[in-house]
Amino acid sequence: MDLLAASSLVLPKIAYFSILPEIVLLGGAVVMLAASSVVRRPMDHATATTMTVLIGVASLCLAIVQWVQVQSNGPHVAIDGAVIQDGFSAFIAILVSSAVIVAALVGDGWMVREKVVGPEFHVLTLASASGAVVMGEANDLIVIFLGLEIMSIALYVLAAMNAKRNESGEAALKYFVLGSFSSAIFLYGIALVYGATGTSNLPQIADYLSRNILLHNGLLLAGMALLLVGFLFKVAAVPFHLWTPDVYQGSPTPVTGFMAAIAKAGGFAALLRVFISSFGTLRMDWQPVVWVIAILTLVLGATVALVQSDIKRMLAYSSINHAGFVLLGLQAASAQGVDGSLYYLFVYTFMVIGTFAVISVVGGAGDGRHDLERYRGLASRQPWLAGSLTVLLMAQAGIPFTTGFLAKLEVIEAAVKANSDALAVVAMVTAVIAAFFYLRVILLMYSSSAGLAAAGDDLSAVAATGSGAGAGSGAGGVTALATTEATAVAVVEGESAGAGREPVAPSVVAAIAICVVVTVLFGLWPGPIVNFAHHALLYATSPG
């Protein structure tokens, strides 16, 4: 009987073209890892970066081909309905592939400065990106979970890449423990949804809910709630945001930028597809919950960022605020809402990776100096770096003629048209609040009193130490104190004058330039990306 059952097993036809971008990303990671294991010397950073950029470009080109094919022939499912190839999936694949290219360039500069050898950073980046692409085209809850774990596990390891800093290992441990809980909750949600509907396939769930009226829907609602919790953890929405500040601060800065972009892209891609396409008939049940979560996320992200003195923690809360804006599109539960959310995710990817690229440079050797005072006078030390960060922060603040302005406008307009006027007002108020801490950094960069605050703190400490020495050795102690103070002044002045002047890797310059150009160019000429996001709505739950 067992042999008979085995002989009757029918395997699904594998449409490789539908999953080529993630095959290239994950396959490229495997090739890099295999190549580094068969040679005696570790793979140098230049080779690893070049290979990663080429793999990212290949994935990007394949995703564009998929986009063109969808526009010509329409969406279709593949691999027995497990994945769907449509405008939505191609959009996410293009976004993620672009993020890989820019993040690889940023990571190259960090590897050179920190003397990191080997392809591990790039391999994990590619693996995580492949998971995000899977989440974008998943047509089944099990496949979404698979993509979620591929993306997340690689990010856990990336967070611990800086072995020289204890904060990096601590950040990775926190991320792993909390991420494991969220994954378990998400998996339990899949089980409950399956128990209520008899399937984990997204189109079949939608079809079941449209054809049946559940007299007792507690099991389904519980499963839907647990799925929402799992997704909200990945996108750092309140109250599932507690991991974000510590992980952002402790992770290597290039990893932080990549994490902020990829985790939101993959998490929101799956969240939008599941709740808009599969649970669309139940939107009256989940819209109020998302409404409350969006308000909490917007308010907490903007207000708590005001009191941060570490720029990475400030941007962690800023990312929480950005997640609240993307949630506006989900709460609207409309085509325009999804359109606005996709546009927001695309432009945010370049804004956040470019911002953390600049922060990585300013952080200096060891990647540990991220106090806001370090940015005082940056414009006089390195004008191009300060100018780039100014543009990227202005875009995150939503200043007109940047991509960030139109991104916020799109989701707020979608909320208004969905009769969520109060939510739109809260979003606009928090945008004004958030502008303060962005402008604070900009003003610090163009301040002329570089290093005064740091000098005062250092001299106070030196004076205290010198006083103790003077008390013990009389006039000799006073002389030592004067000498020490003079030396301290010279050191502080030297650090203030030279901070941030260390050579910047050409790859990092290229990454920052790409992000700034995208932010400014498509802020002045938004049509191409707006149309791109609009046509990404050509997805369907059950294409013929």
XYZ file of C-alpha atoms in Angstrom:
544
model
C 0.000 0.000 0.000
C 2.856 2.386 0.808
C 4.474 1.756 -2.579
C 1.139 2.319 -4.306
C 0.616 5.584 -2.460
C 4.116 6.707 -3.344
C 3.606 5.898 -7.024
C 0.437 8.004 -7.109
C 2.161 11.100 -5.714
C 1.858 13.956 -8.192
C 4.528 16.642 -7.930
C 3.683 20.172 -8.999
C 5.258 21.609 -12.106
C 8.003 24.029 -11.193
C 7.805 27.270 -13.186
C 11.349 28.420 -12.601
C 10.881 31.751 -14.334
C 8.390 32.794 -11.663
C 10.964 32.363 -8.896
C 14.126 33.360 -10.747
C 14.932 36.534 -8.747
C 15.089 34.668 -5.441
C 16.907 31.759 -7.078
C 19.570 34.173 -8.298
C 19.852 35.868 -4.897
C 20.001 32.680 -2.847
C 22.001 30.792 -5.479
C 24.493 33.634 -5.654
C 24.911 33.479 -1.877
C 25.599 29.737 -2.072
C 28.116 30.214 -4.889
C 29.968 32.916 -2.936
C 30.071 30.745 0.164
C 31.295 27.725 -1.812
C 33.933 29.773 -3.636
C 35.315 31.150 -0.374
C 35.508 27.682 1.155
C 37.706 26.149 -1.565
C 40.470 28.746 -1.421
C 43.012 29.133 1.335
C 42.789 32.881 1.800
C 39.513 34.562 2.827
C 37.648 36.256 0.002
C 38.611 39.922 -0.066
C 35.931 42.581 0.338
C 36.282 43.936 -3.205
C 35.546 40.552 -4.762
C 32.619 39.900 -2.436
C 31.133 43.341 -3.083
C 31.539 43.046 -6.850
C 29.878 39.637 -6.894
C 27.021 40.865 -4.696
C 26.384 43.904 -6.886
C 26.384 41.728 -10.013
C 23.986 39.268 -8.392
C 21.736 42.150 -7.355
C 21.791 43.575 -10.878
C 20.945 40.155 -12.333
C 18.015 39.794 -9.931
C 16.878 43.330 -10.764
C 16.944 42.632 -14.495
C 14.956 39.410 -14.062
C 12.401 41.214 -11.914
C 12.024 43.874 -14.616
C 11.486 41.128 -17.209
C 8.808 39.640 -14.941
C 7.200 43.072 -14.680
C 7.100 43.456 -18.467
C 5.650 39.974 -18.876
C 2.908 40.665 -16.322
C 2.015 43.909 -18.060
C 1.735 42.016 -21.359
C 0.147 38.724 -20.319
C -1.429 39.438 -16.954
C -0.826 37.754 -13.575
C -0.680 34.003 -13.074
C -0.018 31.488 -10.328
C 2.765 28.913 -10.394
C 4.008 25.864 -8.497
C 0.520 24.563 -7.780
C -0.693 27.957 -6.615
C 2.049 28.424 -4.019
C 3.397 31.611 -5.624
C 1.851 34.292 -7.765
C 3.599 36.338 -10.406
C 1.947 39.721 -10.750
C 2.770 43.396 -10.713
C 2.857 43.407 -6.920
C 5.439 40.617 -6.680
C 7.588 42.120 -9.436
C 7.480 45.497 -7.678
C 8.759 43.984 -4.421
C 11.461 42.024 -6.263
C 12.678 45.206 -7.969
C 12.654 47.087 -4.658
C 14.570 44.369 -2.791
C 17.117 43.891 -5.585
C 17.796 47.625 -5.621
C 18.261 47.573 -1.836
C 20.783 44.733 -2.151
C 22.895 46.695 -4.628
C 23.029 49.852 -2.510
C 23.496 47.983 0.787
C 26.410 46.000 -0.676
C 28.185 49.250 -1.576
C 27.634 50.645 1.918
C 28.799 47.413 3.539
C 31.989 47.469 1.476
C 33.100 50.718 3.107
C 32.384 49.346 6.565
C 34.348 46.167 5.840
C 37.362 48.148 4.637
C 37.380 50.394 7.700
C 36.785 47.617 10.239
C 39.158 45.224 8.454
C 36.466 42.575 8.054
C 37.400 39.806 5.634
C 35.289 37.090 4.106
C 31.966 37.093 2.260
C 29.731 36.517 5.286
C 28.175 39.996 5.263
C 27.256 39.770 1.585
C 26.102 36.149 1.764
C 23.714 36.930 4.612
C 22.495 40.058 2.825
C 21.608 38.045 -0.267
C 19.939 35.313 1.779
C 17.811 37.809 3.685
C 16.823 39.565 0.471
C 15.718 36.284 -1.102
C 13.357 35.752 1.826
C 11.837 39.199 1.328
C 11.251 38.437 -2.369
C 9.556 35.163 -1.435
C 7.249 37.055 0.926
C 6.310 39.421 -1.881
C 5.169 36.697 -4.237
C 3.893 34.116 -1.752
C 0.362 32.926 -2.441
C 0.163 30.648 0.578
C 0.583 31.263 4.294
C 3.153 28.465 4.574
C 5.268 30.040 1.831
C 5.001 33.408 3.594
C 6.299 31.772 6.771
C 9.170 30.233 4.811
C 10.141 33.599 3.356
C 9.760 35.254 6.752
C 12.197 32.855 8.384
C 14.747 33.058 5.568
C 14.704 36.845 5.832
C 14.722 36.974 9.634
C 17.380 34.365 10.460
C 19.882 36.072 8.178
C 19.098 39.415 9.836
C 19.661 37.915 13.298
C 23.182 36.899 12.291
C 23.874 40.187 10.512
C 23.022 42.076 13.689
C 25.909 40.256 15.429
C 28.447 40.877 12.652
C 30.520 43.357 14.644
C 32.326 40.998 17.004
C 34.381 43.882 18.435
C 31.338 45.449 20.121
C 29.391 43.746 22.900
C 26.352 45.807 21.910
C 26.228 43.985 18.581
C 25.928 40.552 20.179
C 23.386 41.871 22.666
C 21.298 43.349 19.845
C 21.366 40.090 17.919
C 20.326 38.078 20.979
C 17.394 40.393 21.711
C 16.322 40.324 18.080
C 16.569 36.540 17.927
C 14.638 35.871 21.142
C 11.807 38.290 20.383
C 11.781 37.294 16.713
C 11.433 33.638 17.658
C 8.396 34.443 19.783
C 6.810 36.416 16.944
C 7.487 33.591 14.470
C 5.844 31.082 16.821
C 2.834 33.372 17.203
C 2.618 33.769 13.432
C 2.803 30.004 12.898
C 0.062 29.446 15.465
C -2.040 31.978 13.584
C -1.574 29.965 10.378
C -2.762 26.855 12.193
C -5.912 28.601 13.446
C -6.734 30.051 10.040
C -6.257 26.622 8.506
C -8.542 25.111 11.142
C -11.246 27.683 10.372
C -11.063 27.600 6.562
C -9.499 24.224 5.753
C -6.712 25.777 3.656
C -3.617 27.955 3.881
C -3.793 29.071 0.241
C -4.636 32.780 0.033
C -7.059 32.637 -2.932
C -8.831 29.646 -1.419
C -9.175 31.452 1.912
C -10.711 34.440 0.123
C -13.013 32.152 -1.851
C -14.103 30.298 1.296
C -14.910 33.518 3.131
C -16.849 34.913 0.177
C -18.990 31.768 -0.161
C -19.611 30.945 3.494
C -21.075 32.768 6.471
C -19.366 31.642 9.659
C -21.791 31.491 12.570
C -18.884 31.075 14.985
C -15.862 32.926 13.664
C -13.830 33.137 16.873
C -11.233 30.672 15.600
C -10.745 32.617 12.376
C -10.538 35.968 14.134
C -8.013 34.599 16.619
C -5.876 33.265 13.779
C -6.132 36.563 11.925
C -5.080 38.447 15.069
C -2.030 36.241 15.570
C -1.007 36.701 11.946
C -1.295 40.450 12.418
C 0.917 40.299 15.524
C 3.600 38.394 13.618
C 3.590 40.902 10.788
C 3.555 43.944 13.060
C 6.633 42.708 14.888
C 8.583 42.525 11.633
C 7.600 46.048 10.571
C 8.231 47.475 14.087
C 4.722 48.733 14.814
C 3.549 49.602 18.335
C 3.235 47.733 20.696
C 5.569 45.227 19.040
C 8.400 47.719 18.549
C 10.398 47.212 21.741
C 13.248 45.421 19.978
C 13.824 48.218 17.483
C 15.882 50.869 19.367
C 18.344 48.419 20.916
C 18.774 46.380 17.740
C 19.218 49.450 15.549
C 21.762 50.908 17.964
C 23.764 47.730 18.502
C 23.879 46.382 14.954
C 26.619 47.464 12.531
C 25.349 50.640 10.871
C 25.217 49.235 7.292
C 23.208 46.305 8.678
C 20.827 48.717 10.403
C 20.074 50.490 7.130
C 19.572 47.235 5.261
C 17.428 45.826 8.070
C 15.209 48.922 8.149
C 14.565 48.645 4.411
C 14.265 44.890 3.884
C 12.270 43.991 6.995
C 9.661 46.623 6.164
C 9.560 45.698 2.480
C 9.058 41.983 3.115
C 6.781 42.407 6.135
C 4.471 44.948 4.548
C 4.407 43.078 1.233
C 3.001 39.962 2.899
C 0.806 41.985 5.260
C -0.837 43.883 2.399
C -1.395 40.778 0.299
C -2.843 38.693 3.129
C -5.178 41.267 4.643
C -6.273 43.088 1.503
C -6.696 40.104 -0.804
C -7.555 37.213 1.537
C -9.198 38.932 4.516
C -10.736 41.749 2.525
C -14.262 40.545 3.299
C -13.440 40.816 7.021
C -12.015 44.320 6.846
C -14.701 45.643 9.184
C -13.159 43.389 11.845
C -9.487 44.290 11.379
C -9.667 47.904 10.186
C -10.469 49.328 13.675
C -7.538 47.404 15.155
C -5.156 48.692 12.485
C -6.582 52.210 13.027
C -5.606 52.137 16.709
C -2.209 50.561 16.047
C -1.450 53.131 13.336
C -2.181 56.025 15.716
C -0.057 54.527 18.501
C 2.780 53.849 16.063
C 2.695 57.352 14.602
C 2.556 59.123 17.957
C 5.097 57.036 19.844
C 7.594 57.019 16.974
C 7.528 60.800 16.598
C 7.454 61.797 20.259
C 10.020 59.403 21.721
C 12.487 60.251 18.951
C 12.523 63.836 20.261
C 14.401 62.894 23.432
C 17.062 60.651 21.891
C 20.712 61.692 21.998
C 21.979 58.777 19.876
C 21.227 59.239 16.202
C 20.703 55.527 15.572
C 18.116 55.312 18.342
C 16.505 58.471 17.014
C 16.211 56.928 13.563
C 14.909 53.705 15.123
C 11.923 55.610 16.484
C 11.745 57.477 13.189
C 11.377 54.118 11.421
C 8.523 53.276 13.784
C 6.833 56.511 12.738
C 7.352 55.613 9.076
C 5.735 52.226 9.710
C 2.707 54.106 11.016
C 2.448 56.005 7.737
C 2.556 52.775 5.724
C -0.170 51.390 7.985
C -2.396 54.236 6.779
C -2.488 52.574 3.377
C -3.381 49.207 4.902
C -6.107 50.718 7.086
C -7.666 52.389 4.051
C -8.133 48.892 2.553
C -8.381 50.369 -0.929
C -6.468 50.279 -4.184
C -5.193 53.786 -3.524
C -4.090 52.747 -0.046
C -2.018 49.857 -1.361
C -0.690 52.114 -4.119
C 0.437 54.679 -1.546
C 1.987 52.053 0.729
C 4.027 50.570 -2.109
C 5.256 53.992 -3.174
C 6.197 54.778 0.439
C 8.148 51.532 0.788
C 10.056 52.141 -2.440
C 11.232 55.672 -1.680
C 11.836 54.891 2.012
C 14.290 52.166 1.004
C 16.635 54.669 -0.617
C 16.131 57.313 2.068
C 16.962 55.008 4.971
C 19.900 53.138 3.402
C 21.445 56.430 2.279
C 20.960 57.953 5.728
C 22.652 55.063 7.498
C 25.449 55.128 4.916
C 26.298 58.662 6.044
C 25.955 57.665 9.700
C 28.353 54.769 9.124
C 30.974 57.197 7.857
C 30.508 59.704 10.681
C 30.556 56.900 13.262
C 34.227 56.354 12.504
C 36.411 53.372 13.300
C 34.687 50.979 15.671
C 31.267 52.205 14.539
C 30.449 53.337 18.054
C 30.403 57.142 17.999
C 26.841 58.077 17.160
C 26.055 60.811 19.642
C 24.241 63.746 18.075
C 26.993 66.141 19.184
C 29.349 64.401 16.769
C 27.352 65.988 13.949
C 27.999 69.515 15.166
C 29.939 71.371 12.473
C 29.925 68.459 10.012
C 29.217 70.877 7.144
C 32.504 72.680 7.742
C 34.469 69.426 7.964
C 32.874 67.528 5.095
C 30.297 69.617 3.197
C 29.236 66.965 0.706
C 28.482 64.496 3.480
C 26.437 67.048 5.412
C 24.609 68.064 2.235
C 23.702 64.464 1.436
C 22.422 63.805 4.941
C 20.452 67.054 4.816
C 18.641 65.972 1.668
C 17.867 62.506 3.031
C 16.637 63.802 6.390
C 14.491 66.452 4.686
C 12.945 63.684 2.591
C 12.168 61.652 5.704
C 10.593 64.757 7.208
C 8.360 65.098 4.145
C 9.734 68.399 2.841
C 8.265 69.326 -0.598
C 10.201 68.470 -3.755
C 11.495 65.245 -2.199
C 10.097 61.746 -2.546
C 9.190 61.713 1.146
C 6.673 64.523 0.710
C 4.679 62.718 -1.961
C 4.908 59.415 -0.040
C 3.256 60.960 3.010
C 0.734 62.779 0.843
C -0.304 59.577 -0.940
C -1.108 57.581 2.198
C -2.790 60.520 3.934
C -4.984 61.084 0.894
C -5.910 57.401 0.880
C -6.870 57.639 4.569
C -9.062 60.679 3.921
C -10.855 58.964 1.040
C -11.450 55.969 3.327
C -13.182 58.317 5.816
C -10.343 58.011 8.342
C -10.049 61.769 8.781
C -8.906 61.571 12.413
C -6.132 59.174 11.474
C -5.013 61.505 8.679
C -4.920 64.462 11.083
C -2.828 62.506 13.599
C -0.441 61.523 10.822
C 0.016 65.150 9.746
C 0.580 66.298 13.330
C 3.215 63.625 13.922
C 4.897 64.613 10.654
C 5.268 68.129 12.054
C 6.659 66.758 15.332
C 9.075 64.501 13.472
C 10.327 67.447 11.428
C 11.783 68.880 14.644
C 14.274 66.099 15.309
C 15.271 65.894 11.659
C 15.873 69.650 11.565
C 17.782 69.445 14.853
C 20.390 67.224 13.212
C 20.555 69.511 10.181
C 21.102 72.574 12.379
C 23.819 70.763 14.304
C 25.634 69.953 11.073
C 25.646 73.603 10.019
C 26.540 74.923 13.470
C 29.938 76.629 13.700
C 30.638 75.766 17.355
C 32.104 72.354 16.661
C 33.155 70.305 19.621
C 32.431 72.866 22.369
C 29.971 70.726 24.265
C 32.231 67.680 24.075
C 35.233 69.788 25.110
C 33.398 71.062 28.183
C 32.513 67.559 29.306
C 36.033 66.263 28.738
C 37.656 69.195 30.551
C 35.353 68.739 33.509
C 36.435 65.115 33.787
C 40.101 66.071 33.405
C 39.777 68.781 36.044
C 38.271 66.329 38.489
C 41.093 63.876 37.865
C 43.731 66.591 38.065
C 42.287 67.962 41.294
C 42.689 64.584 42.884
C 46.284 64.447 41.711
C 46.937 67.984 42.941
C 45.575 67.212 46.377
C 48.125 64.482 46.722
C 51.239 66.216 45.386
C 50.915 69.946 46.061
C 52.488 72.311 43.542
C 53.558 69.408 41.375
C 49.948 68.333 41.188
C 48.888 71.836 40.099
C 51.508 71.809 37.369
C 50.360 68.375 36.256
C 46.771 69.611 36.215
C 47.645 72.578 34.005
C 49.618 70.375 31.650
C 46.820 67.804 31.515
C 44.199 70.472 30.805
C 46.289 71.925 27.996
C 46.764 68.490 26.517
C 43.041 67.747 26.809
C 42.173 70.998 25.020
C 44.569 70.144 22.211
C 43.169 66.648 21.875
C 39.545 67.819 21.872
C 40.294 70.559 19.346
C 42.125 68.070 17.142
C 39.257 65.605 17.278
C 36.731 68.339 16.558
C 38.708 69.553 13.566
C 39.439 66.135 12.186
C 36.283 64.208 13.039
C 34.618 62.830 9.967
C 37.578 63.621 7.701
C 38.716 60.033 7.417
C 38.760 58.817 3.798
C 35.424 57.539 2.558
C 35.401 54.417 0.422
C 34.375 55.084 -3.208
C 31.700 52.429 -2.892
C 30.050 54.348 -0.037
C 30.231 57.565 -2.040
C 28.471 55.767 -4.911
C 25.773 54.397 -2.583
C 25.082 57.809 -1.040
C 24.990 59.407 -4.485
C 22.467 56.847 -5.751
C 20.177 57.423 -2.772
C 20.379 61.215 -3.003
C 19.769 61.227 -6.761
C 16.729 58.964 -6.443
C 15.360 61.072 -3.581
C 15.770 64.393 -5.386
C 15.135 63.340 -8.982
C 11.891 61.508 -8.311
C 10.849 64.160 -5.830
C 10.932 66.684 -8.660
C 9.730 64.173 -11.277
C 7.514 61.692 -9.378
C 5.601 60.340 -12.366
C 7.659 57.191 -13.126
C 7.616 55.749 -9.592
C 4.009 56.791 -8.988
C 2.925 54.998 -12.174
C 5.141 52.068 -11.255
C 3.406 51.694 -7.884
C -0.023 52.198 -9.460
C 0.454 49.416 -12.001
C 1.745 47.128 -9.263
C -1.904 46.761 -8.241
C -2.464 44.352 -11.109
C -2.292 41.422 -8.695
C -5.223 39.059 -8.329
C -6.130 36.402 -5.774
C -7.387 33.900 -8.291
C -6.171 34.698 -11.809
C -7.399 32.447 -14.507
